[in-house]
Amino acid sequence: MASVSLRNVHKKFGPITVLESIDLDIADGEFVVLVGPSGCGKSTLLRSIAGLEAINGGEIQIGDRPVTHMAPKDRDIAMVFQSYALYPHMDVRRNMAFSLNLRKSPAALIGERVAEASAKLGLNALLDRLPKQLSGGQRQRVAMGRAIVRNPKVFLFDEPLSNLDAKLRATMRTEIKALHQSLKTTAIYVTHDQVEAMTMANRIVVMSDGVIQQVGPPLELYDRPANMFVAGFIGSPTMNFFDAVIVRGAARLADGSLLPLAPAAWKEGREIVIGIRPEHLHFADQGFPATVTVVEPLGMSTQVTLDAVEERVTLLALERPQLSPGDRKYLTAKAADIHVFDRVSGLRLN
Amino acid sequence: MPGQSLLQRILGQTGLYAAIACYVIFALLPIYWTIKISVTPQDLLYSEGIKLWPSRMTLANYTSVLKATDFPRYFLNSFLVSVTTAVIVTVVASFAGYALSRFRFRGKALVSLVLLLTQTFPLVMVIPPIYRIMGQLGLTDNLYGLIIIYTAFNIAFATFLMQSFLDGVPKDLEEAAMIDGCTRFEALRRVIMPLTLPGMGATVAFVFTAAWSELLFALMLINSESQKTFSVGLLTFVSKFAVDWGQMMAASVMALIPVCLFFMFLQRYLVTGLTAGAVKG
Ligand SMILES: Nc1ncnc2c1ncn2[C@@H]1O[C@H](COP(=O)(O)OP(=O)(O)OP(=O)(O)O)[C@@H](O)[C@H]1O
Ligand SMILES: [Mg+2]
């Protein structure tokens, strides 16, 4: 177990900068999830921590050891690949024992560790099979087993569940979280699945274009996104955005309707963007007008899509509103639920 | 196949097997004929020339090749040259193919291009200069010279062959091995090599066969009896006035034996699909 700290990490592929001055401190035992759109550098960051990519600048420390120039094998980490990367010519037992064998651990210890891990992951019946004789879910478990057998300082996961079907993914998600709670090993987990990020993380790191946008506990990111990118990225269905101007302490939308803002020293005439999560919008007698276009009952909630103020708006209602396409409604939100961003910089203002 | 009547299926199967049989007969007839002539007694060779099998059989050709000629010597020479060449080429080509498959380095495209270009040279063009060079190095008329030349001529193709086999092994595997505690070389030895054994087997077999049956350079560079390879030796059966067909064919059949044994031994490595199950699927 160990903390991980990244100082000013840079990485380029040829002329292209993929990681730009990454600073991150991960506490001992923490479960940190990296999210971001495809190509933003999540895998590259993870692989840099693993030592599979040499970084072009900055420092990486695991525990109290600087590892920037260490080979992967000396960093005492374990990694679970998206493709699982099981050794095809070794059976499950040898796959799991591989790292301990390399370290010349005593056979008794190896046997004990493998037995322990395979019991934990329900692999006992599969120990003598080759990877090609396993299902996708079983391979995933073996990959996990191979990682935990080593008892490493840090676990690295690169989208380990993305090849599984939805149901198995949900099961494995819970299992990995339970595993982390019992092992308490520091973990860094890359995903682009919102639900995985929200449910598993102690803290989420949101990245975009090689830059960290925000770091924080899941609900903090959800409730107080630092900028429009994070606001739009976290949460599904995504947040609704409207261009607005400050008029006497309220937000005036493009069609002239006013929405209340929490009291603050708002500068008259300032150009802003306001963001409202779908579940915070509700129907009212006044607010801004909108026309219902699609109604999608989800059971627990109902998702309503409306056309309003030159924008398409999503509303999530917990009750079951009686609506049909074409209905004219007024929408509003509580002042406390409205996020305010600067229109130029995209930074949060309230 | 669904939607086909029994008759159609039978006809289809018959056609398929007939085609395969034609192909096999076409491919194996020369070998069959070689064997047939090697066991035909001298006096029947011309009188029963076009019969499928002679009325009497003899092993006299084999015994005289083994006892009365230098063939055992030629045989040994060929074997030494071919095995050494195959081993050297495969080892070098494996490392070179690994570098081409895994690393990015300056001039990589150029290296590939030059390797490819060496394959396009007409052999006759390079024979005179090679003869001169080998002569000055004192490498004519000995087996080392042959090994060097065969190695040089096979290495480019073998490198491409190994590169394509290595390209087929997912990069994740060696990265996983390196994280699990291997150096790059250990990862190569413990994970990549076992998975490329079929490829190495194919390369060994290819190079061995090429060296075993090479005639041109062997003929040109070797003069003394003690250094002759078997392909050159076969020509000793052609004298000014006659060809000793029986002994020549007997020697040829014996020359086929190591190649056949070799392929039988390698067959299990030539089975593809060893990497199945490495990654998702
Ligand atoms: N070996 C490489 N050579 C050149 N460019 C690369 C290499 N690996 C990654 N890149 C580039 O670096 C950027 C970041 O890639 P990375 O794999 O880290 O993205 P990611 O966030 O993991 O995306 P995804 O969610 O699709 O896995 C991409 O633009 C990619 O094209
Ligand atoms: Mg990735």
XYZ file of C-alpha atoms in Angstrom, chain A residues 13-14 47 50 52 72-73 77-79 81-90 95 98-100 102 104 131-132 136 139 146 150 163, chain B residues 104 170-184 186-187 189-192 194-195 273-281:
66
model
C 4.071 11.495 -28.774
C 6.260 13.090 -31.404
C 0.747 3.700 -18.493
C 3.096 1.898 -14.672
C 5.168 1.480 -19.785
C 7.840 -1.275 -14.624
C 8.980 -4.386 -12.780
C 2.363 -2.227 -9.147
C -0.171 -4.523 -10.766
C -2.213 -3.698 -13.815
C -5.672 -4.538 -18.958
C -8.811 -3.967 -20.977
C -7.812 -6.977 -23.066
C -6.938 -8.905 -19.835
C -3.586 -9.898 -21.397
C -3.585 -13.382 -19.903
C -0.620 -15.505 -20.936
C -2.228 -17.915 -23.407
C 0.299 -20.709 -22.947
C -0.135 -20.872 -19.169
C -0.955 -17.085 -14.866
C 3.726 -15.867 -12.679
C 4.821 -12.743 -10.823
C 5.564 -14.602 -7.596
C 9.613 -14.450 -11.066
C 11.401 -16.617 -6.575
C -7.283 -18.805 -20.978
C -8.858 -19.883 -24.263
C -14.921 -13.323 -21.036
C -10.881 -14.193 -17.975
C -3.221 -12.185 -11.190
C 1.099 -10.076 -5.883
C -15.620 -5.976 -22.698
C 10.023 2.849 -33.165
C -0.548 -8.654 -28.634
C 1.694 -6.003 -27.139
C -0.333 -6.118 -23.927
C 1.152 -9.529 -23.170
C 4.730 -8.413 -22.850
C 3.648 -5.273 -21.034
C 1.773 -7.422 -18.552
C 4.899 -9.552 -18.172
C 7.068 -6.492 -17.635
C 4.717 -5.255 -14.918
C 4.661 -8.727 -13.389
C 8.424 -8.527 -12.917
C 10.156 -9.321 -16.198
C 12.792 -7.278 -17.933
C 12.086 -6.767 -21.608
C 12.709 -11.974 -19.884
C 9.299 -11.028 -21.240
C 11.862 -15.299 -23.450
C 9.030 -16.330 -21.128
C 5.979 -14.967 -22.905
C 6.679 -13.896 -26.460
C 6.626 -19.595 -26.435
C 3.899 -17.905 -28.463
C -3.877 -20.595 -32.953
C -1.624 -20.910 -29.936
C -2.317 -17.293 -29.088
C -6.072 -17.859 -28.973
C -7.484 -16.755 -25.650
C -4.782 -14.216 -24.889
C -7.096 -11.285 -25.197
C -10.832 -10.726 -25.304
C -12.922 -12.719 -27.661
